[in-house]
């Protein structure tokens, strides 16, 4: 899979088990890259082309991104919708169990309505699974003991639930040790998630990484 950034004629090869580190040493270029990326995710001007062979992918459908690891939202709408959809499929297989629950709820409603001083009340005779999930506050637990634990768990969620194939991380090397980065890369490999690390400064290159640098003078260096 390739991510082409037309403004600087950059083409990054995204592969499983080979994290790509894209270093943008010029602050203006760094900010421009992230702004262009967010604009395209939001459906505005397209500066990137994500492709594999002859097939092109919509950036917002294929690439998840994390600008700040401390404000990761495990329960954002896109993820919860995917979670509920998968649970809904499983729930639809439980026909008898759902009928029993529904019958019980209808009996309770009848008892409550009989005690009302006003009788002209109507209600639905069945429920949708997603309504039940929301009613009971079904969501993903976001409490973790360490940042690396939180990030590795997010990779699982982003790949298995949300269905993203690429995760863009911004300045994550500021927060993780070398051993934690290796753990992050290992989880991405298990989850078949391609990683793109966008960094503001060059750091020590790890064995698995492919590094591309746009330096302060806008020269492109590949390591």
PDB file of C-alpha atoms in Angstrom:
ATOM      1  CA  UNK A   1       0.000   0.000   0.000  1.00  0.00           C
ATOM      2  CA  UNK A   2       1.268   3.494  -0.866  1.00  0.00           C
ATOM      3  CA  UNK A   3       0.486   6.916   0.551  1.00  0.00           C
ATOM      4  CA  UNK A   4       1.415   9.691  -1.873  1.00  0.00           C
ATOM      5  CA  UNK A   5       1.685  13.298  -0.686  1.00  0.00           C
ATOM      6  CA  UNK A   6       1.636  15.431  -3.808  1.00  0.00           C
ATOM      7  CA  UNK A   7       2.852  18.736  -2.355  1.00  0.00           C
ATOM      8  CA  UNK A   8       6.339  17.362  -1.718  1.00  0.00           C
ATOM      9  CA  UNK A   9       6.345  14.477  -4.192  1.00  0.00           C
ATOM     10  CA  UNK A  10       6.580  11.950  -1.354  1.00  0.00           C
ATOM     11  CA  UNK A  11       5.398   8.356  -1.682  1.00  0.00           C
ATOM     12  CA  UNK A  12       5.482   6.237   1.465  1.00  0.00           C
ATOM     13  CA  UNK A  13       5.325   2.448   1.243  1.00  0.00           C
ATOM     14  CA  UNK A  14       3.060   1.113   3.992  1.00  0.00           C
ATOM     15  CA  UNK A  15       3.596  -2.542   4.858  1.00  0.00           C
ATOM     16  CA  UNK A  16       2.661  -4.834   7.716  1.00  0.00           C
ATOM     17  CA  UNK A  17       5.506  -5.450  10.195  1.00  0.00           C
ATOM     18  CA  UNK A  18       7.426  -2.422   8.825  1.00  0.00           C
ATOM     19  CA  UNK A  19       6.475   0.794  10.652  1.00  0.00           C
ATOM     20  CA  UNK A  20       7.059   3.909   8.575  1.00  0.00           C
ATOM     21  CA  UNK A  21       8.573   6.877  10.396  1.00  0.00           C
ATOM     22  CA  UNK A  22       7.999  10.142   8.511  1.00  0.00           C
ATOM     23  CA  UNK A  23      10.097  12.925  10.032  1.00  0.00           C
ATOM     24  CA  UNK A  24       9.164  16.522   9.167  1.00  0.00           C
ATOM     25  CA  UNK A  25      11.877  18.726  10.683  1.00  0.00           C
ATOM     26  CA  UNK A  26      10.506  21.974   9.275  1.00  0.00           C
ATOM     27  CA  UNK A  27       7.706  23.094  11.663  1.00  0.00           C
ATOM     28  CA  UNK A  28       5.683  24.670   8.860  1.00  0.00           C
ATOM     29  CA  UNK A  29       5.799  21.493   6.781  1.00  0.00           C
ATOM     30  CA  UNK A  30       4.929  19.414   9.855  1.00  0.00           C
ATOM     31  CA  UNK A  31       1.868  21.570  10.563  1.00  0.00           C
ATOM     32  CA  UNK A  32       0.923  21.660   6.875  1.00  0.00           C
ATOM     33  CA  UNK A  33       1.050  17.870   6.573  1.00  0.00           C
ATOM     34  CA  UNK A  34      -1.236  17.341   9.565  1.00  0.00           C
ATOM     35  CA  UNK A  35      -3.632  20.076   8.462  1.00  0.00           C
ATOM     36  CA  UNK A  36      -3.849  18.613   4.954  1.00  0.00           C
ATOM     37  CA  UNK A  37      -4.453  15.175   6.427  1.00  0.00           C
ATOM     38  CA  UNK A  38      -7.263  16.360   8.685  1.00  0.00           C
ATOM     39  CA  UNK A  39      -8.802  18.391   5.859  1.00  0.00           C
ATOM     40  CA  UNK A  40      -8.960  15.327   3.635  1.00  0.00           C
ATOM     41  CA  UNK A  41     -10.390  13.174   6.436  1.00  0.00           C
ATOM     42  CA  UNK A  42     -13.097  15.841   6.816  1.00  0.00           C
ATOM     43  CA  UNK A  43     -13.905  15.676   3.093  1.00  0.00           C
ATOM     44  CA  UNK A  44     -12.118  18.851   2.055  1.00  0.00           C
ATOM     45  CA  UNK A  45      -9.236  19.323  -0.379  1.00  0.00           C
ATOM     46  CA  UNK A  46      -7.418  16.107  -1.289  1.00  0.00           C
ATOM     47  CA  UNK A  47      -3.637  16.238  -0.905  1.00  0.00           C
ATOM     48  CA  UNK A  48      -3.059  12.486  -0.460  1.00  0.00           C
ATOM     49  CA  UNK A  49      -3.627   9.398  -2.557  1.00  0.00           C
ATOM     50  CA  UNK A  50      -3.800   6.054  -0.757  1.00  0.00           C
ATOM     51  CA  UNK A  51      -3.571   3.121  -3.117  1.00  0.00           C
ATOM     52  CA  UNK A  52      -2.687  -0.526  -3.497  1.00  0.00           C
ATOM     53  CA  UNK A  53      -2.004  -1.608  -7.049  1.00  0.00           C
ATOM     54  CA  UNK A  54      -4.735  -0.093  -9.192  1.00  0.00           C
ATOM     55  CA  UNK A  55      -7.128   0.363  -6.278  1.00  0.00           C
ATOM     56  CA  UNK A  56      -7.495   3.680  -4.466  1.00  0.00           C
ATOM     57  CA  UNK A  57      -8.829   3.947  -0.922  1.00  0.00           C
ATOM     58  CA  UNK A  58     -10.761   6.744   0.722  1.00  0.00           C
ATOM     59  CA  UNK A  59      -8.517   8.124   3.449  1.00  0.00           C
ATOM     60  CA  UNK A  60     -11.284   8.459   6.046  1.00  0.00           C
ATOM     61  CA  UNK A  61     -12.303   4.813   5.590  1.00  0.00           C
ATOM     62  CA  UNK A  62      -8.838   3.230   5.598  1.00  0.00           C
ATOM     63  CA  UNK A  63      -6.721   5.374   7.937  1.00  0.00           C
ATOM     64  CA  UNK A  64      -7.282   5.963  11.638  1.00  0.00           C
ATOM     65  CA  UNK A  65      -5.199   8.623  13.366  1.00  0.00           C
ATOM     66  CA  UNK A  66      -4.068   9.636  16.825  1.00  0.00           C
ATOM     67  CA  UNK A  67      -2.885  13.202  17.349  1.00  0.00           C
ATOM     68  CA  UNK A  68      -2.683  13.029  21.146  1.00  0.00           C
ATOM     69  CA  UNK A  69      -2.360   9.660  22.942  1.00  0.00           C
ATOM     70  CA  UNK A  70      -3.691  11.110  26.202  1.00  0.00           C
ATOM     71  CA  UNK A  71      -7.050  12.073  24.709  1.00  0.00           C
ATOM     72  CA  UNK A  72      -7.737   8.860  22.815  1.00  0.00           C
ATOM     73  CA  UNK A  73     -11.472   8.275  22.539  1.00  0.00           C
ATOM     74  CA  UNK A  74     -12.175   4.560  22.620  1.00  0.00           C
ATOM     75  CA  UNK A  75     -15.903   5.245  22.453  1.00  0.00           C
ATOM     76  CA  UNK A  76     -16.125   7.718  19.617  1.00  0.00           C
ATOM     77  CA  UNK A  77     -19.159   7.320  17.401  1.00  0.00           C
ATOM     78  CA  UNK A  78     -17.404   5.407  14.605  1.00  0.00           C
ATOM     79  CA  UNK A  79     -16.096   2.771  17.020  1.00  0.00           C
ATOM     80  CA  UNK A  80     -19.304   2.383  19.030  1.00  0.00           C
ATOM     81  CA  UNK A  81     -21.348   2.024  15.848  1.00  0.00           C
ATOM     82  CA  UNK A  82     -19.042  -0.796  14.733  1.00  0.00           C
ATOM     83  CA  UNK A  83     -19.231  -2.437  18.167  1.00  0.00           C
ATOM     84  CA  UNK A  84     -23.021  -2.262  18.222  1.00  0.00           C
ATOM     85  CA  UNK A  85     -23.256  -3.571  14.671  1.00  0.00           C
ATOM     86  CA  UNK A  86     -21.197  -6.661  15.530  1.00  0.00           C
ATOM     87  CA  UNK A  87     -23.183  -7.207  18.728  1.00  0.00           C
ATOM     88  CA  UNK A  88     -26.409  -6.777  16.764  1.00  0.00           C
ATOM     89  CA  UNK A  89     -25.463  -9.646  14.447  1.00  0.00           C
ATOM     90  CA  UNK A  90     -24.882 -11.901  17.451  1.00  0.00           C
ATOM     91  CA  UNK A  91     -28.090 -10.712  19.103  1.00  0.00           C
ATOM     92  CA  UNK A  92     -30.154 -11.531  16.026  1.00  0.00           C
ATOM     93  CA  UNK A  93     -29.180 -15.186  16.482  1.00  0.00           C
ATOM     94  CA  UNK A  94     -30.800 -15.212  19.942  1.00  0.00           C
ATOM     95  CA  UNK A  95     -34.404 -15.239  18.747  1.00  0.00           C
ATOM     96  CA  UNK A  96     -35.930 -17.137  21.673  1.00  0.00           C
ATOM     97  CA  UNK A  97     -33.990 -15.227  24.319  1.00  0.00           C
ATOM     98  CA  UNK A  98     -35.015 -11.902  22.830  1.00  0.00           C
ATOM     99  CA  UNK A  99     -38.676 -12.964  22.696  1.00  0.00           C
ATOM    100  CA  UNK A 100     -38.586 -13.939  26.380  1.00  0.00           C
ATOM    101  CA  UNK A 101     -36.979 -10.625  27.413  1.00  0.00           C
ATOM    102  CA  UNK A 102     -39.440  -8.662  25.285  1.00  0.00           C
ATOM    103  CA  UNK A 103     -42.431 -10.508  26.744  1.00  0.00           C
ATOM    104  CA  UNK A 104     -41.221  -9.755  30.259  1.00  0.00           C
ATOM    105  CA  UNK A 105     -40.773  -6.064  29.498  1.00  0.00           C
ATOM    106  CA  UNK A 106     -44.244  -5.864  27.946  1.00  0.00           C
ATOM    107  CA  UNK A 107     -45.769  -7.407  31.073  1.00  0.00           C
ATOM    108  CA  UNK A 108     -44.031  -4.782  33.220  1.00  0.00           C
ATOM    109  CA  UNK A 109     -45.259  -2.015  30.927  1.00  0.00           C
ATOM    110  CA  UNK A 110     -48.847  -3.288  31.199  1.00  0.00           C
ATOM    111  CA  UNK A 111     -48.648  -3.317  34.991  1.00  0.00           C
ATOM    112  CA  UNK A 112     -47.272   0.225  35.059  1.00  0.00           C
ATOM    113  CA  UNK A 113     -49.876   1.513  32.598  1.00  0.00           C
ATOM    114  CA  UNK A 114     -52.738  -0.031  34.559  1.00  0.00           C
ATOM    115  CA  UNK A 115     -51.730   2.092  37.548  1.00  0.00           C
ATOM    116  CA  UNK A 116     -51.673   5.320  35.571  1.00  0.00           C
ATOM    117  CA  UNK A 117     -54.533   7.792  36.046  1.00  0.00           C
ATOM    118  CA  UNK A 118     -54.365   8.460  32.295  1.00  0.00           C
ATOM    119  CA  UNK A 119     -54.937   5.549  29.887  1.00  0.00           C
ATOM    120  CA  UNK A 120     -54.375   6.910  26.377  1.00  0.00           C
ATOM    121  CA  UNK A 121     -50.746   5.738  26.183  1.00  0.00           C
ATOM    122  CA  UNK A 122     -49.099   3.695  23.460  1.00  0.00           C
ATOM    123  CA  UNK A 123     -45.725   1.944  23.133  1.00  0.00           C
ATOM    124  CA  UNK A 124     -43.673  -0.249  20.814  1.00  0.00           C
ATOM    125  CA  UNK A 125     -44.127  -4.023  20.984  1.00  0.00           C
ATOM    126  CA  UNK A 126     -40.514  -4.903  20.241  1.00  0.00           C
ATOM    127  CA  UNK A 127     -37.052  -3.424  20.723  1.00  0.00           C
ATOM    128  CA  UNK A 128     -33.930  -3.066  18.599  1.00  0.00           C
ATOM    129  CA  UNK A 129     -30.701  -4.462  19.997  1.00  0.00           C
ATOM    130  CA  UNK A 130     -28.887  -1.149  19.583  1.00  0.00           C
ATOM    131  CA  UNK A 131     -31.500   0.561  21.745  1.00  0.00           C
ATOM    132  CA  UNK A 132     -30.814  -2.001  24.466  1.00  0.00           C
ATOM    133  CA  UNK A 133     -27.039  -1.528  24.179  1.00  0.00           C
ATOM    134  CA  UNK A 134     -27.440   2.243  24.595  1.00  0.00           C
ATOM    135  CA  UNK A 135     -29.928   1.799  27.456  1.00  0.00           C
ATOM    136  CA  UNK A 136     -27.429  -0.308  29.387  1.00  0.00           C
ATOM    137  CA  UNK A 137     -24.512   1.953  28.514  1.00  0.00           C
ATOM    138  CA  UNK A 138     -22.504  -0.637  26.595  1.00  0.00           C
ATOM    139  CA  UNK A 139     -19.084   0.844  25.855  1.00  0.00           C
ATOM    140  CA  UNK A 140     -15.368   0.032  25.868  1.00  0.00           C
ATOM    141  CA  UNK A 141     -13.472   0.236  29.140  1.00  0.00           C
ATOM    142  CA  UNK A 142     -10.876   3.029  28.869  1.00  0.00           C
ATOM    143  CA  UNK A 143      -8.999   2.515  32.152  1.00  0.00           C
ATOM    144  CA  UNK A 144      -5.422   1.301  31.678  1.00  0.00           C
ATOM    145  CA  UNK A 145      -2.378   1.276  33.928  1.00  0.00           C
ATOM    146  CA  UNK A 146       0.082   2.612  31.349  1.00  0.00           C
ATOM    147  CA  UNK A 147       0.164   4.529  28.085  1.00  0.00           C
ATOM    148  CA  UNK A 148       1.590   1.596  26.127  1.00  0.00           C
ATOM    149  CA  UNK A 149      -1.212  -0.645  27.401  1.00  0.00           C
ATOM    150  CA  UNK A 150      -3.722   1.948  26.242  1.00  0.00           C
ATOM    151  CA  UNK A 151      -2.111   2.291  22.814  1.00  0.00           C
ATOM    152  CA  UNK A 152      -1.833  -1.441  22.162  1.00  0.00           C
ATOM    153  CA  UNK A 153      -5.476  -1.879  23.143  1.00  0.00           C
ATOM    154  CA  UNK A 154      -6.468   0.937  20.795  1.00  0.00           C
ATOM    155  CA  UNK A 155      -4.698  -0.814  17.928  1.00  0.00           C
ATOM    156  CA  UNK A 156      -6.843  -3.906  18.579  1.00  0.00           C
ATOM    157  CA  UNK A 157      -9.999  -1.793  18.601  1.00  0.00           C
ATOM    158  CA  UNK A 158      -9.069   0.214  15.516  1.00  0.00           C
ATOM    159  CA  UNK A 159      -8.285  -2.897  13.468  1.00  0.00           C
ATOM    160  CA  UNK A 160     -10.783  -5.509  14.684  1.00  0.00           C
ATOM    161  CA  UNK A 161     -13.780  -3.307  15.460  1.00  0.00           C
ATOM    162  CA  UNK A 162     -13.434  -0.188  13.322  1.00  0.00           C
ATOM    163  CA  UNK A 163     -11.828  -2.043  10.412  1.00  0.00           C
ATOM    164  CA  UNK A 164      -8.970   0.390   9.737  1.00  0.00           C
ATOM    165  CA  UNK A 165      -5.851  -0.937   8.017  1.00  0.00           C
ATOM    166  CA  UNK A 166      -3.532   1.999   8.737  1.00  0.00           C
ATOM    167  CA  UNK A 167      -2.939   3.961  11.937  1.00  0.00           C
ATOM    168  CA  UNK A 168      -1.209   7.352  11.866  1.00  0.00           C
ATOM    169  CA  UNK A 169       0.495   8.334  15.134  1.00  0.00           C
ATOM    170  CA  UNK A 170       1.845  11.838  15.797  1.00  0.00           C
ATOM    171  CA  UNK A 171       5.036  12.300  17.850  1.00  0.00           C
ATOM    172  CA  UNK A 172       4.475   9.010  19.659  1.00  0.00           C
ATOM    173  CA  UNK A 173       8.237   8.623  20.124  1.00  0.00           C
ATOM    174  CA  UNK A 174       8.071  11.511  22.596  1.00  0.00           C
ATOM    175  CA  UNK A 175       6.108   9.293  24.972  1.00  0.00           C
ATOM    176  CA  UNK A 176       7.405   5.744  24.567  1.00  0.00           C
ATOM    177  CA  UNK A 177      10.681   4.024  25.356  1.00  0.00           C
ATOM    178  CA  UNK A 178      12.427   1.811  22.815  1.00  0.00           C
ATOM    179  CA  UNK A 179      11.016  -1.322  24.471  1.00  0.00           C
ATOM    180  CA  UNK A 180       7.504   0.139  24.476  1.00  0.00           C
ATOM    181  CA  UNK A 181       7.806   1.032  20.787  1.00  0.00           C
ATOM    182  CA  UNK A 182       8.773  -2.566  20.046  1.00  0.00           C
ATOM    183  CA  UNK A 183       5.707  -3.720  21.976  1.00  0.00           C
ATOM    184  CA  UNK A 184       3.561  -1.304  19.969  1.00  0.00           C
ATOM    185  CA  UNK A 185       5.005  -2.605  16.711  1.00  0.00           C
ATOM    186  CA  UNK A 186       4.445  -6.198  17.788  1.00  0.00           C
ATOM    187  CA  UNK A 187       0.778  -5.558  18.542  1.00  0.00           C
ATOM    188  CA  UNK A 188       0.358  -3.830  15.177  1.00  0.00           C
ATOM    189  CA  UNK A 189       1.846  -6.903  13.496  1.00  0.00           C
ATOM    190  CA  UNK A 190      -0.564  -9.215  15.369  1.00  0.00           C
ATOM    191  CA  UNK A 191      -3.471  -6.993  14.338  1.00  0.00           C
ATOM    192  CA  UNK A 192      -2.262  -6.690  10.717  1.00  0.00           C
ATOM    193  CA  UNK A 193      -2.211  -2.917  11.165  1.00  0.00           C
ATOM    194  CA  UNK A 194       0.167  -0.762   9.129  1.00  0.00           C
ATOM    195  CA  UNK A 195       1.748   2.037  11.163  1.00  0.00           C
ATOM    196  CA  UNK A 196       2.742   5.539  10.051  1.00  0.00           C
ATOM    197  CA  UNK A 197       4.589   7.567  12.686  1.00  0.00           C
ATOM    198  CA  UNK A 198       4.728  11.290  11.900  1.00  0.00           C
ATOM    199  CA  UNK A 199       7.493  12.910  13.941  1.00  0.00           C
ATOM    200  CA  UNK A 200       8.801  16.443  14.312  1.00  0.00           C
ATOM    201  CA  UNK A 201      12.407  15.379  14.879  1.00  0.00           C
ATOM    202  CA  UNK A 202      14.605  12.426  14.041  1.00  0.00           C
ATOM    203  CA  UNK A 203      15.301   9.873  16.751  1.00  0.00           C
ATOM    204  CA  UNK A 204      17.246   6.628  16.864  1.00  0.00           C
ATOM    205  CA  UNK A 205      16.101   4.262  14.127  1.00  0.00           C
ATOM    206  CA  UNK A 206      14.813   0.901  15.297  1.00  0.00           C
ATOM    207  CA  UNK A 207      15.464  -2.253  13.314  1.00  0.00           C
ATOM    208  CA  UNK A 208      11.936  -2.667  11.946  1.00  0.00           C
ATOM    209  CA  UNK A 209      11.467   0.945  10.877  1.00  0.00           C
ATOM    210  CA  UNK A 210      11.577   2.547   7.440  1.00  0.00           C
ATOM    211  CA  UNK A 211      12.489   6.211   7.861  1.00  0.00           C
ATOM    212  CA  UNK A 212      11.848   9.092   5.458  1.00  0.00           C
ATOM    213  CA  UNK A 213      12.920  12.606   6.431  1.00  0.00           C
ATOM    214  CA  UNK A 214      12.088  16.035   5.047  1.00  0.00           C
ATOM    215  CA  UNK A 215      14.754  18.159   6.720  1.00  0.00           C
ATOM    216  CA  UNK A 216      14.597  21.852   7.564  1.00  0.00           C
ATOM    217  CA  UNK A 217      15.860  22.751   4.072  1.00  0.00           C
ATOM    218  CA  UNK A 218      13.120  20.546   2.500  1.00  0.00           C
ATOM    219  CA  UNK A 219      15.605  17.926   1.320  1.00  0.00           C
ATOM    220  CA  UNK A 220      14.238  14.358   1.273  1.00  0.00           C
ATOM    221  CA  UNK A 221      16.350  11.680   2.998  1.00  0.00           C
ATOM    222  CA  UNK A 222      15.467   7.979   3.034  1.00  0.00           C
ATOM    223  CA  UNK A 223      17.036   5.626   5.567  1.00  0.00           C
TER     224      UNK A 223
END
